[in-house]
XYZ file of C-alpha atoms in Angstrom:
703
model
C -5.940 108.381 112.530
C -2.800 109.823 113.775
C -2.253 111.914 111.026
C -5.583 113.160 109.759
C -6.137 113.354 114.264
C -2.832 116.122 113.835
C -4.741 117.798 110.175
C -7.792 117.952 112.177
C -6.624 119.985 114.721
C -4.572 122.286 112.812
C -7.197 123.059 110.608
C -8.539 124.749 113.135
C -6.289 125.793 115.395
C -5.675 128.256 112.222
C -9.624 128.767 111.595
C -9.782 130.175 115.060
C -7.078 131.564 114.090
C -7.161 132.553 110.424
C -4.498 130.606 108.941
C -4.291 130.212 104.975
C -3.884 126.842 102.035
C -0.380 125.279 102.824
C 1.181 121.329 102.355
C 0.854 119.046 105.491
C 2.858 116.596 102.744
C 4.481 116.730 99.171
C 5.416 114.252 96.922
C 9.063 113.007 96.703
C 11.175 111.169 93.658
C 10.174 107.914 94.072
C 11.917 104.457 92.024
C 9.211 101.699 91.206
C 9.760 98.474 89.790
C 8.257 97.741 87.160
C 5.165 95.989 86.920
C 5.180 97.529 91.061
C 2.464 100.652 92.395
C 3.880 103.581 92.580
C 2.166 105.921 96.222
C 2.741 110.086 95.714
C 0.990 110.465 99.088
C 0.145 114.926 99.062
C -1.198 116.558 102.384
C -3.111 120.350 102.760
C -3.957 121.917 105.277
C -6.499 125.108 105.860
C -8.324 123.589 102.380
C -11.393 122.162 101.202
C -11.523 123.198 98.100
C -10.525 121.231 95.004
C -6.816 119.187 94.182
C -5.435 117.331 91.210
C -2.399 116.035 89.983
C -0.821 116.711 87.036
C 1.895 114.871 84.758
C 4.706 115.744 83.414
C 2.531 119.129 83.447
C -0.637 117.726 82.453
C -3.771 117.020 84.739
C -5.047 114.292 85.304
C -8.403 115.140 86.771
C -10.115 115.776 89.895
C -11.871 112.946 90.518
C -10.673 110.326 93.112
C -10.670 108.212 90.211
C -9.309 109.662 87.509
C -11.412 108.780 84.934
C -8.946 107.958 81.658
C -6.723 106.778 83.671
C -7.551 102.588 84.761
C -4.409 102.550 86.564
C -3.928 105.885 88.385
C -5.989 107.218 90.985
C -6.132 108.787 94.537
C -6.406 108.275 98.258
C -6.750 109.004 101.015
C -9.462 110.917 103.021
C -10.567 114.597 101.423
C -11.563 115.935 104.250
C -8.191 115.915 106.186
C -6.809 116.954 102.825
C -5.313 113.520 101.955
C -4.917 112.760 98.311
C -2.491 110.551 97.477
C -1.433 109.536 93.347
C -1.152 105.770 93.746
C -0.329 103.679 90.098
C -0.601 100.377 90.059
C 0.509 98.440 88.314
C 4.035 100.603 87.502
C 4.758 100.064 84.517
C 7.940 102.032 82.205
C 5.257 104.975 80.586
C 4.180 106.171 83.990
C 8.109 107.599 84.584
C 7.218 111.430 84.884
C 7.119 114.493 87.040
C 4.221 113.889 89.133
C 2.098 117.844 90.745
C -0.121 117.853 93.131
C -2.143 121.120 92.812
C -4.477 123.441 94.754
C -6.487 125.040 92.060
C -8.250 127.010 94.397
C -5.889 128.768 96.989
C -3.187 128.232 93.974
C -0.912 125.392 95.701
C 1.214 123.320 93.284
C 4.081 121.056 95.565
C 7.744 120.604 94.377
C 7.713 118.126 91.499
C 8.224 114.452 92.143
C 10.084 112.045 90.012
C 8.914 108.917 89.454
C 11.167 106.675 87.818
C 9.792 103.120 87.023
C 13.121 100.131 87.311
C 12.900 98.163 83.990
C 15.392 94.526 85.467
C 17.243 93.682 82.346
C 16.589 90.277 80.492
C 18.727 86.603 81.066
C 21.486 87.645 78.738
C 23.240 86.067 75.944
C 26.120 84.376 75.198
C 27.299 83.645 71.909
C 27.913 80.445 70.650
C 25.159 78.809 74.679
C 25.183 76.525 76.092
C 29.436 75.531 74.641
C 31.790 77.266 72.438
C 34.672 74.710 71.015
C 37.884 77.689 71.385
C 41.586 75.652 70.806
C 43.979 75.610 73.471
C 46.756 79.153 72.745
C 44.929 81.113 70.230
C 43.874 83.115 71.195
C 39.870 83.934 70.787
C 36.715 86.055 72.634
C 32.848 85.722 73.878
C 29.992 87.758 73.223
C 27.412 88.010 76.147
C 24.690 90.736 74.618
C 21.323 92.531 76.999
C 18.497 93.385 74.371
C 15.382 94.731 76.344
C 13.452 98.530 78.408
C 16.033 97.282 80.949
C 15.990 100.496 82.245
C 19.025 101.570 83.956
C 20.777 99.539 80.980
C 22.419 97.028 82.759
C 26.034 95.967 83.552
C 27.533 93.362 81.696
C 29.855 90.974 83.863
C 32.303 87.838 84.109
C 32.366 85.533 86.076
C 33.885 82.050 86.910
C 33.453 79.948 90.035
C 32.357 83.566 91.577
C 35.279 85.488 90.848
C 34.798 88.145 87.739
C 36.970 88.070 84.825
C 39.597 91.096 83.883
C 39.647 91.384 80.297
C 36.407 92.079 78.906
C 34.976 95.563 76.836
C 31.466 96.373 77.239
C 29.976 98.661 73.772
C 26.348 100.016 73.935
C 24.126 99.815 71.051
C 21.199 103.273 70.779
C 17.631 102.901 69.046
C 16.893 107.193 67.455
C 14.780 107.560 70.249
C 17.818 107.214 72.598
C 16.660 104.628 74.545
C 19.641 101.995 74.786
C 18.734 99.241 72.184
C 21.038 96.739 73.489
C 25.169 96.658 74.984
C 27.299 93.519 75.146
C 30.453 92.731 76.107
C 33.795 91.146 74.866
C 35.477 88.947 77.227
C 38.491 88.328 75.447
C 40.903 84.969 76.752
C 43.666 82.553 75.585
C 42.029 79.321 76.718
C 44.690 76.711 77.451
C 43.782 73.062 78.272
C 43.404 73.296 81.722
C 40.278 75.216 80.680
C 38.502 72.332 79.758
C 34.860 72.041 80.958
C 35.659 75.008 81.936
C 32.541 77.587 82.610
C 31.753 80.978 82.312
C 29.007 83.255 83.202
C 27.678 86.576 81.860
C 25.624 88.059 84.379
C 23.449 91.908 83.359
C 22.844 93.515 86.558
C 21.516 96.413 87.514
C 19.666 99.103 90.002
C 16.738 96.821 88.844
C 17.585 93.867 90.205
C 20.505 93.979 91.852
C 20.949 89.735 91.846
C 21.080 90.314 87.874
C 20.692 87.055 86.314
C 22.868 85.152 85.211
C 23.637 82.452 81.563
C 25.937 80.163 81.975
C 28.581 78.562 78.182
C 31.074 75.489 78.597
C 33.962 75.885 76.882
C 34.682 73.113 74.960
C 38.530 73.006 74.316
C 40.666 71.290 71.549
C 43.958 71.096 71.436
C 47.213 69.456 69.902
C 48.747 66.962 71.940
C 50.790 67.241 75.288
C 52.839 64.641 75.348
C 55.158 62.754 77.351
C 58.553 61.087 76.672
C 60.718 58.538 77.925
C 63.196 56.446 77.988
C 64.396 52.810 80.168
C 66.791 52.653 81.087
C 67.997 56.809 81.668
C 71.766 55.958 81.902
C 73.279 53.066 78.774
C 76.073 51.434 78.032
C 77.338 52.302 74.306
C 75.957 49.596 71.901
C 72.450 48.360 74.939
C 69.276 48.318 73.376
C 66.950 51.563 74.564
C 63.026 52.183 74.160
C 61.331 55.622 73.633
C 57.785 55.300 74.685
C 56.026 58.371 73.630
C 52.010 59.070 75.373
C 49.943 61.949 73.995
C 46.578 63.253 75.025
C 44.408 65.864 72.611
C 40.930 67.000 71.573
C 40.474 65.610 68.731
C 42.245 61.992 69.133
C 45.716 61.634 68.166
C 46.391 61.122 63.853
C 49.820 59.976 63.720
C 53.723 59.747 65.310
C 56.942 60.733 63.999
C 60.289 59.894 65.417
C 63.064 61.860 64.402
C 66.838 62.269 65.813
C 69.227 65.451 66.412
C 66.889 66.844 63.474
C 66.725 63.665 61.567
C 63.524 61.054 61.065
C 64.757 58.115 62.244
C 62.746 56.448 59.067
C 60.538 53.190 59.656
C 59.138 54.804 62.628
C 55.633 54.944 63.207
C 53.892 54.318 66.468
C 54.850 55.278 70.263
C 57.514 53.055 70.686
C 61.314 53.115 69.490
C 64.130 50.589 70.226
C 67.415 51.291 69.058
C 70.653 50.458 69.867
C 72.725 53.160 71.920
C 76.018 54.821 70.886
C 78.043 57.924 71.311
C 75.937 60.290 69.474
C 72.307 60.198 71.236
C 74.481 61.793 74.096
C 74.430 65.051 72.182
C 72.140 63.900 69.220
C 68.563 63.788 71.397
C 65.413 62.255 69.880
C 62.363 63.640 69.217
C 58.937 61.717 68.986
C 56.138 64.658 67.584
C 52.268 63.186 67.511
C 50.084 65.247 65.356
C 45.413 65.651 65.911
C 43.402 67.945 63.259
C 44.582 71.436 65.511
C 48.324 70.876 65.737
C 50.690 69.079 66.372
C 53.185 68.817 69.364
C 57.000 67.225 70.319
C 59.538 66.156 72.544
C 62.826 65.027 72.591
C 65.108 63.610 75.823
C 68.871 62.804 75.471
C 70.247 59.123 76.517
C 72.508 59.454 79.235
C 75.370 58.027 76.930
C 78.906 56.168 78.564
C 80.952 55.248 76.788
C 84.843 55.529 76.643
C 87.219 58.172 75.530
C 86.710 59.153 71.604
C 89.290 62.421 70.272
C 87.869 65.013 68.287
C 90.450 67.500 67.753
C 94.582 66.207 67.535
C 97.507 68.618 68.356
C 98.752 70.380 66.124
C 102.540 71.241 65.411
C 103.974 74.512 67.308
C 107.001 76.811 66.036
C 108.192 79.278 67.881
C 111.181 81.141 68.503
C 114.019 80.060 71.270
C 112.922 81.727 74.642
C 108.859 82.315 73.899
C 105.576 80.298 75.094
C 104.243 77.847 73.767
C 100.663 75.706 73.805
C 99.446 72.538 72.674
C 95.236 71.255 72.955
C 93.635 68.784 72.012
C 89.617 67.451 72.538
C 88.614 64.122 74.022
C 84.985 63.244 74.301
C 83.745 60.667 76.839
C 80.959 60.330 78.776
C 82.205 60.486 82.034
C 84.462 63.149 80.684
C 87.268 61.436 80.516
C 91.017 62.616 82.110
C 93.061 63.784 79.903
C 97.368 64.401 80.390
C 99.888 65.176 78.527
C 104.079 63.438 78.467
C 106.958 63.756 76.376
C 106.714 61.025 74.189
C 109.852 58.216 76.079
C 108.919 59.538 78.813
C 106.671 58.936 81.579
C 106.468 62.594 84.236
C 102.518 64.627 83.524
C 104.045 67.254 82.730
C 100.156 68.685 82.737
C 96.288 67.810 81.759
C 93.500 69.358 80.835
C 92.609 70.398 77.392
C 95.663 72.427 77.221
C 99.639 72.453 77.696
C 101.197 75.363 77.649
C 105.434 75.864 78.013
C 106.278 79.014 79.659
C 109.761 80.138 78.247
C 111.049 76.964 75.292
C 114.788 75.717 75.624
C 116.358 74.404 72.515
C 116.120 71.358 74.775
C 111.794 71.527 75.407
C 111.529 70.410 71.585
C 110.385 67.084 70.433
C 107.299 65.069 70.093
C 104.659 66.365 72.997
C 101.723 63.600 73.679
C 97.699 64.198 74.145
C 96.823 61.419 76.448
C 92.762 60.115 77.751
C 92.458 57.361 79.913
C 90.100 54.414 79.543
C 86.071 55.240 81.088
C 84.321 52.817 82.675
C 83.827 50.635 80.191
C 87.563 49.780 80.228
C 86.891 51.464 75.929
C 88.187 53.450 74.276
C 90.883 56.350 74.905
C 94.236 56.449 73.041
C 97.163 58.856 72.534
C 98.061 61.612 69.842
C 101.090 63.655 69.570
C 102.597 66.534 67.730
C 106.687 67.773 67.470
C 107.154 70.739 69.527
C 110.538 72.994 67.161
C 112.456 75.408 68.565
C 113.792 77.675 66.216
C 117.478 78.496 67.757
C 121.004 79.522 66.840
C 122.239 75.684 64.499
C 123.994 73.036 67.713
C 126.445 71.375 65.279
C 128.039 68.227 67.075
C 131.080 66.293 65.080
C 130.461 62.778 63.909
C 133.168 59.478 64.485
C 134.865 60.156 61.616
C 137.236 56.578 60.844
C 140.865 57.075 60.762
C 142.566 57.583 57.039
C 145.664 56.259 56.505
C 148.144 59.106 54.328
C 147.289 59.534 50.662
C 144.506 58.040 51.026
C 140.821 59.283 50.777
C 139.353 60.525 54.142
C 135.794 61.537 55.285
C 134.591 64.369 58.177
C 131.286 64.278 59.427
C 129.024 67.321 61.848
C 125.698 66.655 62.680
C 123.575 69.742 61.957
C 119.957 70.317 64.488
C 118.743 73.747 62.948
C 115.535 74.891 63.352
C 114.853 77.296 60.668
C 116.426 75.013 58.599
C 120.886 76.739 58.458
C 121.213 78.682 55.786
C 124.006 77.156 54.965
C 126.471 74.513 56.331
C 130.375 75.798 55.902
C 133.579 73.461 55.814
C 136.639 75.355 56.825
C 140.759 75.141 57.863
C 143.484 77.234 57.575
C 144.335 77.942 53.771
C 140.241 77.513 52.377
C 136.369 76.996 53.158
C 133.881 75.090 51.507
C 129.607 75.149 51.660
C 128.989 72.866 49.018
C 130.377 70.970 45.883
C 134.211 70.762 45.283
C 137.079 72.513 45.000
C 141.021 71.568 44.801
C 140.840 67.580 47.502
C 138.159 68.435 49.146
C 134.225 67.810 47.734
C 131.366 68.451 50.414
C 127.787 66.362 50.181
C 125.060 67.502 52.792
C 122.263 64.322 54.043
C 119.108 64.827 55.354
C 119.703 63.268 59.517
C 117.931 60.531 60.580
C 114.659 60.976 63.336
C 115.855 59.324 65.876
C 119.112 61.139 66.247
C 117.360 63.483 68.709
C 114.230 65.215 68.426
C 115.829 68.958 67.987
C 113.986 69.802 65.336
C 115.637 69.056 61.665
C 118.490 68.354 61.139
C 121.649 67.325 58.357
C 124.714 65.103 58.470
C 126.976 67.350 56.102
C 129.997 65.293 54.592
C 134.131 66.867 53.953
C 135.625 64.033 51.775
C 139.407 64.267 51.061
C 141.341 62.812 47.922
C 144.377 62.172 48.392
C 146.336 62.648 52.303
C 148.754 65.015 53.182
C 150.591 65.387 56.087
C 148.597 68.319 56.472
C 145.992 67.170 57.115
C 146.110 65.009 60.387
C 147.720 68.365 62.862
C 145.878 70.780 60.999
C 141.590 71.470 62.758
C 138.573 72.491 60.127
C 135.648 73.499 61.803
C 132.521 72.637 60.491
C 129.872 75.648 61.248
C 126.766 76.560 60.278
C 124.037 80.028 60.779
C 120.364 80.379 60.419
C 118.324 83.427 61.627
C 118.644 83.931 64.597
C 123.110 82.388 65.123
C 125.269 80.116 63.918
C 127.197 77.041 65.765
C 129.798 75.128 65.310
C 132.047 72.306 66.189
C 135.646 71.615 65.388
C 136.688 67.968 63.521
C 140.474 66.266 63.954
C 140.912 63.719 61.227
C 142.939 60.080 62.647
C 145.996 59.011 61.380
C 145.675 55.040 60.574
C 148.989 52.672 60.508
C 150.234 50.921 57.886
C 152.332 48.630 60.679
C 149.215 46.703 62.397
C 147.732 46.329 58.521
C 151.403 44.427 57.340
C 151.297 42.203 60.545
C 147.684 40.649 60.237
C 148.131 40.508 56.275
C 152.035 38.735 57.557
C 150.804 36.409 59.889
C 147.239 35.568 57.464
C 150.104 35.123 54.291
C 152.491 32.510 56.985
C 149.790 30.251 58.360
C 148.362 29.359 54.522
C 151.812 29.007 53.443
C 152.956 26.401 56.714
C 150.050 25.473 56.041
C 150.778 24.466 52.082
C 153.845 23.338 52.888
C 152.771 20.587 55.609
C 150.151 19.580 52.857
C 152.512 18.804 49.694
C 155.212 16.748 52.090
C 152.058 14.292 52.986
C 150.701 14.484 49.643
C 154.435 13.302 48.375
C 154.995 10.895 50.975
C 151.195 8.935 49.229
C 152.410 9.388 46.253
C 156.064 7.730 46.477
C 154.545 5.181 48.865
C 151.738 4.352 47.379
C 151.201 1.209 44.812
C 148.307 2.929 42.489
C 146.556 5.666 44.092
C 149.363 7.988 42.256
C 150.723 8.230 39.640
C 155.110 9.107 39.058
C 153.895 12.022 36.158
C 150.383 12.855 38.293
C 150.405 12.491 41.732
C 148.407 15.104 43.141
C 147.958 16.974 46.285
C 144.623 18.686 46.836
C 144.183 21.309 49.062
C 140.613 21.209 51.289
C 137.834 23.887 49.345
C 139.229 21.918 45.472
C 136.970 19.798 44.662
C 138.484 16.984 42.152
C 140.915 16.322 40.395
C 139.679 14.785 37.560
C 137.266 17.879 37.377
C 139.456 20.070 37.981
C 141.582 18.909 35.821
C 140.889 20.031 31.797
C 142.904 19.071 28.696
C 145.819 20.770 28.873
C 146.430 19.864 32.170
C 146.654 16.390 30.497
C 149.323 17.614 28.684
C 151.616 18.910 30.607
C 151.244 16.846 33.817
C 152.655 14.620 30.562
C 156.208 15.767 30.854
C 159.224 13.849 32.086
C 160.755 16.607 33.444
C 157.772 17.544 35.529
C 158.017 17.479 39.625
C 154.610 16.440 41.333
C 151.710 19.222 40.726
C 150.349 21.208 43.752
C 146.811 22.096 42.676
C 146.357 24.854 45.238
C 143.252 27.889 45.324
C 143.282 31.015 47.805
C 143.004 29.365 51.544
C 140.569 31.909 51.901
C 138.208 30.354 48.234
C 135.919 27.995 47.747
C 135.327 25.284 44.150
C 131.813 24.565 43.243
C 132.289 21.299 41.818
C 129.687 21.832 39.089
C 132.274 24.942 38.316
C 135.806 24.286 38.858
C 137.154 26.560 36.603
C 135.192 29.500 38.446
C 136.473 30.767 42.011
C 134.272 32.533 44.784
C 134.529 36.101 46.106
C 136.901 35.565 49.783
C 135.260 38.983 50.354
C 131.955 37.883 49.531
C 132.017 40.347 46.836
C 131.552 43.510 48.568
C 134.932 44.006 46.518
C 134.374 42.443 43.855
C 137.379 40.081 43.258
C 138.655 37.174 42.139
C 140.012 34.046 43.526
C 142.946 32.928 42.215
C 143.672 29.177 41.927
C 147.309 28.420 40.666
C 148.784 25.460 39.707
C 152.573 24.634 41.604
C 154.914 22.260 40.222
C 157.048 21.351 43.470
C 160.736 19.765 42.553
C 162.773 17.997 44.360
C 165.612 18.322 46.531
C 168.543 16.875 46.276
C 168.590 13.282 48.280
C 164.777 12.889 46.792
C 162.070 15.087 49.578
C 160.602 18.014 48.935
C 162.530 20.889 47.946
C 161.987 23.911 50.647
C 164.207 26.428 52.353
C 165.053 26.310 56.249
C 162.360 28.127 58.126
C 162.262 31.058 59.771
C 160.308 32.200 62.696
C 158.622 35.683 62.387
C 156.881 35.495 64.945
C 156.155 34.229 68.404
C 155.578 30.448 69.911
C 152.855 29.229 68.326
C 152.477 30.757 65.361
C 152.676 29.104 61.619
C 156.065 28.741 60.165
C 157.233 30.292 57.316
C 159.941 29.745 54.829
C 162.076 32.729 53.040
C 162.468 31.748 49.291
C 165.286 35.165 48.976
C 168.224 33.014 48.933
C 167.514 30.811 45.943
C 165.744 33.750 44.016
C 168.748 33.999 42.072
C 168.963 30.438 41.201
C 166.601 28.083 38.469
C 163.185 28.278 40.537
C 162.141 24.810 41.516
C 158.667 25.771 41.800
C 157.246 26.640 38.750
C 154.235 27.731 37.630
C 153.084 26.588 34.372
C 149.902 27.812 33.948
C 147.032 29.906 36.233
C 143.972 28.069 36.587
C 140.322 29.638 35.114
C 142.697 32.723 32.717
C 144.314 34.316 35.672
C 147.899 35.435 34.714
C 150.910 33.118 34.675
C 154.808 34.062 37.041
C 157.743 31.727 37.004
C 158.222 33.063 40.173
C 157.571 30.511 43.346
C 155.848 33.583 45.008
C 152.479 34.679 44.208
C 150.931 37.592 45.851
C 146.777 38.966 45.487
C 146.103 42.500 46.791
C 143.057 44.530 46.328
C 142.602 47.522 45.895
C 139.244 50.250 46.324
C 138.559 52.833 44.117
C 138.461 56.007 45.679
C 134.546 56.735 45.585
C 131.854 58.198 48.184
C 128.725 57.649 49.389
C 126.363 58.328 52.810
C 128.710 58.508 55.740
C 129.683 55.804 58.363
C 126.720 56.712 61.076
C 128.429 53.644 63.108
C 130.920 53.879 64.776
C 132.087 50.602 64.468
C 132.641 50.160 60.914
C 135.092 53.099 59.493
C 136.313 52.860 56.042
C 139.085 51.081 54.974
C 141.343 51.825 52.221
C 142.560 48.907 50.398
C 146.504 49.550 48.959
C 149.097 47.126 47.484
C 152.200 46.661 48.747
C 154.082 45.561 46.377
C 156.831 43.346 46.817
C 160.469 45.113 45.156
C 162.286 43.252 42.369
C 159.463 40.640 42.925
C 156.390 40.216 39.687
C 153.504 39.477 41.667
C 149.936 37.904 40.682
C 147.044 41.332 40.875
C 143.597 41.594 40.463
C 141.842 44.621 40.121
C 137.984 45.675 41.459
C-alpha cells in the first residue's frame, strides 16, 4: 500500500510540475531454482499507456494474463504503474533476458537475466553399493553425475565426512554445448584396515549447496596377514621348539609352507611346526608362508639357541722376517659369544684376547706354536683350542751337540744343531787344512739329518754330523767349526773332539778276567776234590767239572769227547764256558751272544785238560794279586810258558779254533760304520779294539 501511495503522490507532483514518464522500478538479474516462481518487478511513473515484457527481445504481449504463456502473467496495480512479471513454475527454458517496456513513451528497462538453477541428481558410483578391491593393489573408483543440472555440479569424495584427495574431474559436453555428464575418478591403494570402509561421492552445485550423496562400501580381498611365534624363543641346543603360524585372509587360507634358511622343510604342512634346536637355527631363521586365492605372505623368526663355541676358522701358519710384525686370527662361533684367548703352547700367560693376535717386532725366540682357545659355553659343552706355528726368518743359530770322546786312531763323530728359517743354503764344517759341506774328503765325511721336532720351537732344524775315520793327535787339539748361512745372515759354533784313554778300559777288562780265572780255579779245585773222594760219581779218566751256565755232561759231550776221555795220560777235563755266556740245554753246542746281539759275536766254549802238580793236586802257579784287597786273585802263568803246558786244549767246542796255550782271550772289534747321530749324552759310541798279547797266540772272534 505504501508503494502505490508514493507513486500517486509522485504522479500528482509531476502532473503539477509537468513530469515525463519514467521507471520507478526496473527488473534485476534473478536466480531461481527449477520449479520455483520467478518475479521480475517493473514500476512506471507519469505513464498510463501500454506496458509489455520481452523475453530475449520477443514481446510476450500487453495483456495482463499473457495469453500463450500459460506459466507467465503480469501482476500489480496498473493505475499506479505496477507491471510485475511472474513465471511459475520456472523451467529451464525460462532462463533468458527480460525487459519491461513502455511502448508509448518509448521507455525500456535495463535487461534482467533470469538464471534457472537445476539441482544435480544423486551421482552414480560404478560398482556400488559394494566394491571389491585387493589390498595393496592400486585401484580407482568412478563417480558420475547425469542429467540437466545447472550449473554443472561439483563431485566430491568423502570418508567419514572428510574430503579425500587424489580425485580427478572429467566433464562431457554434448554437441549442442550443453553439459552431458560429469564424472570424478578417485585413485587409491587400499590397505587391510580399509576393509568395510564407506566412501561417499557427493554432487553439489549452486542449485543444491548441500549436494546429493551416493555411498559405496569397500569389500577388500587381501593375502594372508601372518604372525609367527616360537615357544620357547630362547633354548639350549638339543631342546624341542614349537613354531605357531597364525594368519587372517580374505578369501580364506588355502595352504601353509615352512622353510628354514630358505630351504623347504619337508613334510611340514599345517600351522604348527615342531623341531629340535641346533646352532643353525641362530643364523637360519624359520619362515612360514601362507597362501590364499589373492596371494601369499610369509613371516620368519630366528631362535635364540645357546650353544658352546664351535671353531669356524683355524689360525694359519705365519712366516715373517725378524723384526717384522706377525698376526694370527681365528674365528669361534657360539651363543653367547665365546671368550677367545691366545697363549703360547706350553705356557699359561695370556698374550691377547679376541679373534686376532698381533705380535710386534718378532725375534727368533718368538718362534713357536700359538694357541687360540675358546672357553666352553654356559652348558659346559664345546670349546677347545687351535694352534698355528710362527716361523721367524732369521740368520741360522748353530749349537754344538754332545760328541762322545774318541780313541786315538779310532772313529770319531762331531755333531752340531742348526735352526734356520729360511732353510740354510749350506752347513759347512771347517778346520785348519780344509772344509767340507757334504760328501767325503779323505778321513772326513759329512752327513745331514732332520732335527726332531721336540728339540725346540725355533723353526725347522737340521743336525750335521762330521765323521772322522782314524783320528790323529792333531784332531784332539784343533778346533772344528760348524757354520751355516741363509739369505738373512750366517751363524756358527766351535766343536772340539774329546779324547778317551785306554787305561780305564784295560783296568776294567783285567778285573773281569781276574774274576773269571779265580772262579775257574775255585770250581776246578772243588771238582778235583770230589773226583778223588767220590766213589761212584766220577771215573778216573772222566772227572768233569761244570762251570755254572753249562749243560749236563751227558748232553754236552759228543762222540769225539768220549774218545778223548779214554786217554790214559790225560788229566781231569773241565768244560768251561765264557763267564757271561749261557748254554741252552737243548742245543749244547750253541752259545749265546754276550752282547745281546749288538755286535753279533759268539761265545767260546773251551774244554781244558788240567795236569796235576807234583805230589798230586791241581797245577796252578802262585797267585799274584793285582788289585786292592777283596779283588779276585790273578794267577801268573808267564814263568811257566817255556815248559810243557800242564793244561792242554784238546778241542774247541761248537767249531771254534784250538790253541795249545793255557790262556785264551776273546776280544771284540767293532767295524767302522756311520749312522744317525747320538742325541743322548749318556750313550756315546764305544769303539772296540783288539788288545794283543805279545808272543802268545789268542783265540779271536770277529763280528
